[in-house]
Every structure is written in C-alpha cells, then in structure tokens.
PDB file of C-alpha atoms in Angstrom:
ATOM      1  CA  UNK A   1     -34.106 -84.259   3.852  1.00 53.00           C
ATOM      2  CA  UNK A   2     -31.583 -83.817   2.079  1.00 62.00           C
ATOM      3  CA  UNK A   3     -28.331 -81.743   2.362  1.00 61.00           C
ATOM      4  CA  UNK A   4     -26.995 -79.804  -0.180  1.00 57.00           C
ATOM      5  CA  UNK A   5     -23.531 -80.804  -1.777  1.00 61.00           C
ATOM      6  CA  UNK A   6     -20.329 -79.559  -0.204  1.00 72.00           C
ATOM      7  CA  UNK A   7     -19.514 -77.535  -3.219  1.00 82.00           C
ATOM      8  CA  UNK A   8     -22.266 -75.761  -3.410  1.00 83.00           C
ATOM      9  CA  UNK A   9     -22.078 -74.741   0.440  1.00 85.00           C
ATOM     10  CA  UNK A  10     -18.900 -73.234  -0.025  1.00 87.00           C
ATOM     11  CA  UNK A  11     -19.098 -71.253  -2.923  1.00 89.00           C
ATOM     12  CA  UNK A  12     -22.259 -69.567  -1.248  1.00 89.00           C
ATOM     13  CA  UNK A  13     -19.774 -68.995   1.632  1.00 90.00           C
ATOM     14  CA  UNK A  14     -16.986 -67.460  -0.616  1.00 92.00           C
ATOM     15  CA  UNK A  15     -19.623 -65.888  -2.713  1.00 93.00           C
ATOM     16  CA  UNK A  16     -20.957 -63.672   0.467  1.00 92.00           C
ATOM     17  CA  UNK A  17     -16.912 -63.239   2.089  1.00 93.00           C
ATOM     18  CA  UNK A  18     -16.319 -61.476  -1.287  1.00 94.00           C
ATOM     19  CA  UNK A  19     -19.165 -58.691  -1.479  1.00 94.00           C
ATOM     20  CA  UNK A  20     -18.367 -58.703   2.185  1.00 93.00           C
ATOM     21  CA  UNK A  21     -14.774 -57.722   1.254  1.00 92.00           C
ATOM     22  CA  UNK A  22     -15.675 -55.927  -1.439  1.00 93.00           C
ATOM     23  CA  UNK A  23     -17.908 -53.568   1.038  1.00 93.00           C
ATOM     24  CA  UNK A  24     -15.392 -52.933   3.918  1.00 93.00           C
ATOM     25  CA  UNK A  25     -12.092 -52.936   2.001  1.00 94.00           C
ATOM     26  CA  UNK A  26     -12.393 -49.009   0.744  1.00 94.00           C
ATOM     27  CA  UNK A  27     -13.135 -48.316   4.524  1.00 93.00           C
ATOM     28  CA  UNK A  28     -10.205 -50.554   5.445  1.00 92.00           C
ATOM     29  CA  UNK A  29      -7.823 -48.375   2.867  1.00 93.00           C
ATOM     30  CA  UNK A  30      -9.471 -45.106   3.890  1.00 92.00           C
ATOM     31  CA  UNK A  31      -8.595 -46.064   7.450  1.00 92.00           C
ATOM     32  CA  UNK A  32      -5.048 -46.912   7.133  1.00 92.00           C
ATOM     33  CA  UNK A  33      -4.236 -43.909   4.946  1.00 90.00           C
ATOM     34  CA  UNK A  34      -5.751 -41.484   7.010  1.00 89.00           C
ATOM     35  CA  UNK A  35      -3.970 -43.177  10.226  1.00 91.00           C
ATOM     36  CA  UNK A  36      -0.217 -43.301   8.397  1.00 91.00           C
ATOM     37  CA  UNK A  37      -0.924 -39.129   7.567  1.00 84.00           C
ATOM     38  CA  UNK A  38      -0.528 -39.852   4.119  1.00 82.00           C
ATOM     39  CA  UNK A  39      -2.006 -36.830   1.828  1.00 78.00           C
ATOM     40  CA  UNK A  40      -1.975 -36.284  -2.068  1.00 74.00           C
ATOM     41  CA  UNK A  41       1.088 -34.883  -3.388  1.00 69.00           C
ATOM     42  CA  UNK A  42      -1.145 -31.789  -4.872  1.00 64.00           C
ATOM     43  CA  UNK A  43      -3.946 -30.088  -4.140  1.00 63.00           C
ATOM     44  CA  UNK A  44      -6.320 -29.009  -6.612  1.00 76.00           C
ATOM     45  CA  UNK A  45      -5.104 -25.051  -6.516  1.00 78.00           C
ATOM     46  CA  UNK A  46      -2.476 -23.494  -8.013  1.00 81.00           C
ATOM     47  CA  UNK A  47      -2.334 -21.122  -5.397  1.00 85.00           C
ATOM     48  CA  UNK A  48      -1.426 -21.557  -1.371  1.00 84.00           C
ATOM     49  CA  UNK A  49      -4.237 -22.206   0.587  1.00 85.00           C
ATOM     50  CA  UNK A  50      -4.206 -20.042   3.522  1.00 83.00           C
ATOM     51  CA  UNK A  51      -5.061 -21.794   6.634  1.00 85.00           C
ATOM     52  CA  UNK A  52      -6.842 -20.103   8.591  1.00 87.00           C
ATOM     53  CA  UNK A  53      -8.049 -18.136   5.722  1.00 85.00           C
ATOM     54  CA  UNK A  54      -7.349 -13.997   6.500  1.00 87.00           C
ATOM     55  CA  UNK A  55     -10.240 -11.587   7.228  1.00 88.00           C
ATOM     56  CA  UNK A  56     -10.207  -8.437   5.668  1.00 87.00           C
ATOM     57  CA  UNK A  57     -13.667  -7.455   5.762  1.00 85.00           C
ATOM     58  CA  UNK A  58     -13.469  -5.960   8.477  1.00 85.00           C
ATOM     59  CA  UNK A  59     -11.112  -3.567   6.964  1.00 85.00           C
ATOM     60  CA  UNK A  60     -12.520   0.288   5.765  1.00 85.00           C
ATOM     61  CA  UNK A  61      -9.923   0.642   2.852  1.00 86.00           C
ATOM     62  CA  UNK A  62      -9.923   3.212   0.652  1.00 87.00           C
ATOM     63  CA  UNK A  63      -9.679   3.952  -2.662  1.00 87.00           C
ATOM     64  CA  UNK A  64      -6.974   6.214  -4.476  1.00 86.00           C
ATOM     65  CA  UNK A  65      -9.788   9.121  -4.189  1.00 87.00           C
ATOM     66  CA  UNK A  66     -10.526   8.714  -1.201  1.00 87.00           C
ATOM     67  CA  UNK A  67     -13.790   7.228  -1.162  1.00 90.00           C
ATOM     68  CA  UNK A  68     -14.858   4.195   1.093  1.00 88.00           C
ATOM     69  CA  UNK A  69     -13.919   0.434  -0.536  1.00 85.00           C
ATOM     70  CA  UNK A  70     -16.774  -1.728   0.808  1.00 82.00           C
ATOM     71  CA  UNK A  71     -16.417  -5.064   0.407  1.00 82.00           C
ATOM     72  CA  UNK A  72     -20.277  -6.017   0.206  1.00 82.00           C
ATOM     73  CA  UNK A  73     -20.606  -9.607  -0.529  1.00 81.00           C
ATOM     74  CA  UNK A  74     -24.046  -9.615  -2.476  1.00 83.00           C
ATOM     75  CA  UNK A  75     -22.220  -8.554  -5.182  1.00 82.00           C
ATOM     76  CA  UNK A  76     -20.240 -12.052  -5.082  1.00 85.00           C
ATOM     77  CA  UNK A  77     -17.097 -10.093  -6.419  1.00 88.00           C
ATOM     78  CA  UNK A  78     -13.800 -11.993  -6.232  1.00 92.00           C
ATOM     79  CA  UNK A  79     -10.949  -9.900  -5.898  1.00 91.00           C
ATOM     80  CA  UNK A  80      -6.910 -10.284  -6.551  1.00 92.00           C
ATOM     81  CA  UNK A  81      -5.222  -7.934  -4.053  1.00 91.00           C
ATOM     82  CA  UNK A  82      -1.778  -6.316  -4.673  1.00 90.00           C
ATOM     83  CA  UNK A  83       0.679  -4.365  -2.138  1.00 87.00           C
ATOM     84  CA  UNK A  84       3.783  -3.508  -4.254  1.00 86.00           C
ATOM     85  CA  UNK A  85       7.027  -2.308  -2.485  1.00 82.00           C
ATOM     86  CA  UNK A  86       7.188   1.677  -3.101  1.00 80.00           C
ATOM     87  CA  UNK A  87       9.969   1.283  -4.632  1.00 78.00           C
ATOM     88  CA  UNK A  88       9.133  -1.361  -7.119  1.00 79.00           C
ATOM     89  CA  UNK A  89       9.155  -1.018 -11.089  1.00 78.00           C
ATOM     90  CA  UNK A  90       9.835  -3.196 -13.673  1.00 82.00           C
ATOM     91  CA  UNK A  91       8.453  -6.062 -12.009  1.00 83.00           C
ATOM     92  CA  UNK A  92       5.032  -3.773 -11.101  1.00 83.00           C
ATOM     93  CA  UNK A  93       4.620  -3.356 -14.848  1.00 85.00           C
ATOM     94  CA  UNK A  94       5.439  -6.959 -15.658  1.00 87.00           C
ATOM     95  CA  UNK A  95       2.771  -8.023 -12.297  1.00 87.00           C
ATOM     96  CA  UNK A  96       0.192  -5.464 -14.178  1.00 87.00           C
ATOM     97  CA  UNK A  97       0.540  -6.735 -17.176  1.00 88.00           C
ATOM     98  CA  UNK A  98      -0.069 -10.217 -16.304  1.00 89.00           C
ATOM     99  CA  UNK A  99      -2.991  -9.108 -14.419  1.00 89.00           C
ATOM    100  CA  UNK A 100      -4.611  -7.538 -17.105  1.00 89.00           C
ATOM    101  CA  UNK A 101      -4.240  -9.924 -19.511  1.00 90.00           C
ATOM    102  CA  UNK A 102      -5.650 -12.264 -16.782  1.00 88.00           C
ATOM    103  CA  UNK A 103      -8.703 -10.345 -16.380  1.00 89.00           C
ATOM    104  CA  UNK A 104      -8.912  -9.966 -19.971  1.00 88.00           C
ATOM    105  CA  UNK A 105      -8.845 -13.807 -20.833  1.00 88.00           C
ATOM    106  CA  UNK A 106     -11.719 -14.174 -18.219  1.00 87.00           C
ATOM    107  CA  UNK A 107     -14.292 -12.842 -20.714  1.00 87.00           C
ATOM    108  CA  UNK A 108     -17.522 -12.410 -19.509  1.00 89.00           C
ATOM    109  CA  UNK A 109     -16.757 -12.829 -15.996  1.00 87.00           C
ATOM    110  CA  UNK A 110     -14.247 -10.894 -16.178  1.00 86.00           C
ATOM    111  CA  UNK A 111     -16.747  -8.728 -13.990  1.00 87.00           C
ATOM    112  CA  UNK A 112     -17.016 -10.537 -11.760  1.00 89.00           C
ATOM    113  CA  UNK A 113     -13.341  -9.884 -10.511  1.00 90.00           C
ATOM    114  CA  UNK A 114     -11.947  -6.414  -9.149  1.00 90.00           C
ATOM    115  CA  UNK A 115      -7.844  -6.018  -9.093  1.00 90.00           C
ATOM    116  CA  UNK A 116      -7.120  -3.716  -6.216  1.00 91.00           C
ATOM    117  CA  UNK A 117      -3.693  -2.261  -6.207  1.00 90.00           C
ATOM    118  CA  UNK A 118      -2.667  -0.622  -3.015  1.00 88.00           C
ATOM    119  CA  UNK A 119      -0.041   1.899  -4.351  1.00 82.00           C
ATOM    120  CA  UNK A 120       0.794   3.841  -7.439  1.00 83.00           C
ATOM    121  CA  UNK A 121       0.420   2.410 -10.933  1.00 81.00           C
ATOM    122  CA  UNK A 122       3.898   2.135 -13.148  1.00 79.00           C
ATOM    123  CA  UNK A 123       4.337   5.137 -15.159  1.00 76.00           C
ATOM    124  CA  UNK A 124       2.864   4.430 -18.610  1.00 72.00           C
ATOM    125  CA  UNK A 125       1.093   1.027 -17.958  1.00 69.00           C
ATOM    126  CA  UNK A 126      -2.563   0.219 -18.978  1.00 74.00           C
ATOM    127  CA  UNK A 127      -5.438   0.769 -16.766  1.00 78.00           C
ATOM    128  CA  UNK A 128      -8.703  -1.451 -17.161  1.00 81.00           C
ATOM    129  CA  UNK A 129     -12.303  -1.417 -15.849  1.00 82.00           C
ATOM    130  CA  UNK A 130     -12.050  -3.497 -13.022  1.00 85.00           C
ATOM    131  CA  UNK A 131      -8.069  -2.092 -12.034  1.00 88.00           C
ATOM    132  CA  UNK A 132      -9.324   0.012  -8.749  1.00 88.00           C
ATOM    133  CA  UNK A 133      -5.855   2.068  -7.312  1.00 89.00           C
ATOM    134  CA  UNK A 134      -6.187   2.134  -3.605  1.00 89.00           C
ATOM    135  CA  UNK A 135      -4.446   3.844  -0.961  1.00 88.00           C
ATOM    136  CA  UNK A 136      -1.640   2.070   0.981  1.00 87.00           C
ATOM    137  CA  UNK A 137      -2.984   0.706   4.055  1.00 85.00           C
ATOM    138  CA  UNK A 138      -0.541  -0.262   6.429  1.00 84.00           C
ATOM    139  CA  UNK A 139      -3.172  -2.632   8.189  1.00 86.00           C
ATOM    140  CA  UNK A 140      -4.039  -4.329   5.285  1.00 84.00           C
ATOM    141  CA  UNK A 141      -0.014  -4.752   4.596  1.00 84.00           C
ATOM    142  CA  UNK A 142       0.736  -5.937   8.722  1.00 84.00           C
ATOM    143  CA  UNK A 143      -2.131  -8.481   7.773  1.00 85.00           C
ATOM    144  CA  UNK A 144      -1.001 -10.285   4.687  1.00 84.00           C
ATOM    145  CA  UNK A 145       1.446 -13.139   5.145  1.00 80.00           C
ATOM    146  CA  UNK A 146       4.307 -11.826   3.144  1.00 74.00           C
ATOM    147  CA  UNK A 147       5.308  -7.920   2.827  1.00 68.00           C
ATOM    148  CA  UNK A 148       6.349  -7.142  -1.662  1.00 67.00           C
ATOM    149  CA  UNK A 149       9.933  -6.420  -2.080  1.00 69.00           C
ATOM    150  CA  UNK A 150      11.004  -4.007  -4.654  1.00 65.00           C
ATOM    151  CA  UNK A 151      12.301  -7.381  -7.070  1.00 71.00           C
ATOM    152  CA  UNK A 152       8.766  -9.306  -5.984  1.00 78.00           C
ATOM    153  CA  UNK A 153       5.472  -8.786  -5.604  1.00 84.00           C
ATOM    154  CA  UNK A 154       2.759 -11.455  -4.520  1.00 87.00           C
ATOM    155  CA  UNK A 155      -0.712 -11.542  -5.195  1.00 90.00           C
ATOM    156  CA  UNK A 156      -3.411 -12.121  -3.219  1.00 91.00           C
ATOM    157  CA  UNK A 157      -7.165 -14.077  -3.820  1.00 91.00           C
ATOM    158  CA  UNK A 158      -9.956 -12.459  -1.685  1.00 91.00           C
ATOM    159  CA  UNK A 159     -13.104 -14.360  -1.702  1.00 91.00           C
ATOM    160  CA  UNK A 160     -16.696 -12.280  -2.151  1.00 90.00           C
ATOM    161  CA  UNK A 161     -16.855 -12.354   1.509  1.00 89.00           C
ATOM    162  CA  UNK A 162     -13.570 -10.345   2.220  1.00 88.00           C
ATOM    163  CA  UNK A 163     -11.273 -13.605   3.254  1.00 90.00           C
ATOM    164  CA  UNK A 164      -8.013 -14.060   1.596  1.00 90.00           C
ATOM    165  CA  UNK A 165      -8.254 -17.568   0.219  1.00 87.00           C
ATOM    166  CA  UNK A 166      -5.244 -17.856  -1.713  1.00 90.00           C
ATOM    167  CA  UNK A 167      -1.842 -16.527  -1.926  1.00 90.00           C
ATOM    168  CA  UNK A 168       0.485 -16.498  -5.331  1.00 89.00           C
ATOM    169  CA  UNK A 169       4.241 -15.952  -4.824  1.00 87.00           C
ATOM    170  CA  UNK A 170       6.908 -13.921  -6.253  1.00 86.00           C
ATOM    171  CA  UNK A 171       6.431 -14.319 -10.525  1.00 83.00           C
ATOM    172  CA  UNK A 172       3.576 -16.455 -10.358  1.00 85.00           C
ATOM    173  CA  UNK A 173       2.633 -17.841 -13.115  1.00 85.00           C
ATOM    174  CA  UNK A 174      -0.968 -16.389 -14.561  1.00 86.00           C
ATOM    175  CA  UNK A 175      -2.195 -19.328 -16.217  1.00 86.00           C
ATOM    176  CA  UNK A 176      -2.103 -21.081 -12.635  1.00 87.00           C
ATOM    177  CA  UNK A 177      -4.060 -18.217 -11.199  1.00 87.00           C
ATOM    178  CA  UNK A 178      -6.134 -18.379 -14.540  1.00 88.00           C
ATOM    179  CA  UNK A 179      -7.023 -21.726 -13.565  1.00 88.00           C
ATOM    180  CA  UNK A 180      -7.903 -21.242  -9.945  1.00 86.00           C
ATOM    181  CA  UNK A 181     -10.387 -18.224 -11.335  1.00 86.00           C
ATOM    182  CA  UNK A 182     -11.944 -20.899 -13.622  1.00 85.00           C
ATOM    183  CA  UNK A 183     -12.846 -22.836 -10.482  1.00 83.00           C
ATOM    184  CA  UNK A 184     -14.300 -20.345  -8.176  1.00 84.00           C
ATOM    185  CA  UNK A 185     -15.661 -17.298 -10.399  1.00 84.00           C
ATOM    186  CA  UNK A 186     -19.066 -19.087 -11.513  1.00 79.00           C
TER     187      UNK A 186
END
C-alpha cells in the first residue's frame, strides 16, 4: 500500500480546520458579545420601548360623552394616547397638529389608528375621524410613566391589545413616530 503524500494529508487537514472554523466562529463572536454586555447603539424604534410594557386594558375609560371606550382587540386598532396638562396651549395645538398630519400621511391605514386625547381640544384646532376626546382619567394619568407639563406633552403608543408599547417625549418628532407606525400598523 501505499501512503498518500505529505502534502496532500495536510491540506485535507487544513481544508476540514477551516469549515470547522468557519462553523463555530459566529457562535464564538455571539458568545463573547453577549458575555462583555455589549448591545447595538440603536434599536430599531424611534420611540422608548417600555419595559415592562403598561396595561391599560384593564382600564373602563370614557369618552368625552360619556360613553364606555372599550379597547376590544379584534379590531387590531393601534392607538396614540395623549394626557395634556390643563393648562397647556400652544404646544396642544402644535402636538394636534402633528398628530393629524400623522394620521393623515398614513393613508389607508390611517384607520387603523385611533388618537385619544384625554382633555379638551385647543380652541380652534382641527378635529379628524379617528381624533376621539376622552375624559381625564386620573388612573390612566397615575399609570403612564411621565405626567404632560403645560410647555410638554408626550405621546403615548398603545398596542391593539391595550399595552403601551412605546413612549415619545416632549416635541417628538412625527416622522420618527411615522416610522414606527410603518412598522407595526400592517
């Protein structure tokens, strides 16, 4: 018999240690970032994730009239929430404005998204289909992570289900929120 060149052997050897590299390495990688804590420097939302996300479905809210606001999730609604300060104006109108045009730009899923806004509407400001007032509610305000001051007024992304998903700060910026919507309202 006879044995097969030295060469050969080898680059059979190095041949297999490479596809054997080539399979473990990503695992190797995954395993030392996920060991160091190391994270991507953004997520994919515009928006802060809320973790744990906030459950308001088991809220009975009402609307301005005083009829029930169920949240039924067959309907696979998305909503944004609002809570402005009493007291707040200009930057009510400028946070209804935005939303509208939001909802506007959304086109044919545009119903697909309600804007609740807990409060009174700004004196002279446009109302739209989806734009349901709805009575203060001073659980739904002790529940959401950041109370609207009279200069700034968050917004709020409520999942069909009744879970705030995402929160927007203080003079957001639509097109971010435009972009999460894009995402999630199929």
């Amino acid at each position: 018999m006879s044995t097969p060149p030295r060469t050969s052997q080898t680059r059979s050897r190095l041949t297999l240690l490479l596809i054997a590299l080539m399979f473990f390495a990503p695992f190797g990688i995954a395993a030392f970032l996920r060991f160091t804590g190391w994270t991507p420097p953004q997520g994919r939302n515009v928006g802060t994730l809320l973790q744990p996300p906030i459950d308001l479905s088991g809220l009975v809210l009402k609307t301005a009239d005083g009829k029930d606001y169920s949240w039924r999730p067959e309907l696979n609604l998305w909503r944004i929430v609002v809570v402005p300060d009493p007291a707040c104006t200009a930057e009510c109108s400028k946070v209804l404005d935005q939303l509208h045009r939001l909802w506007l730009t959304q086109g044919r899923k545009a119903d697909r998204i309600d804007v609740l806004w807990f409060g009174e509407l700004p004196a002279g400001d446009v109302q739209f289909r989806r734009l349901i007032r709805m009575q203060p509610d001073a659980r739904l305000a002790a529940a959401l992570p950041e109370a609207a001051r009279a200069d700034a007024v968050p917004a709020y992304l409520v999942d069909p289900g009744g879970f705030v998903a995402l929160k927007y700060e203080p003079g957001f910026d639509p097109a971010g929120m435009k972009k999460d919507l894009g995402k999630l309202v199929k």
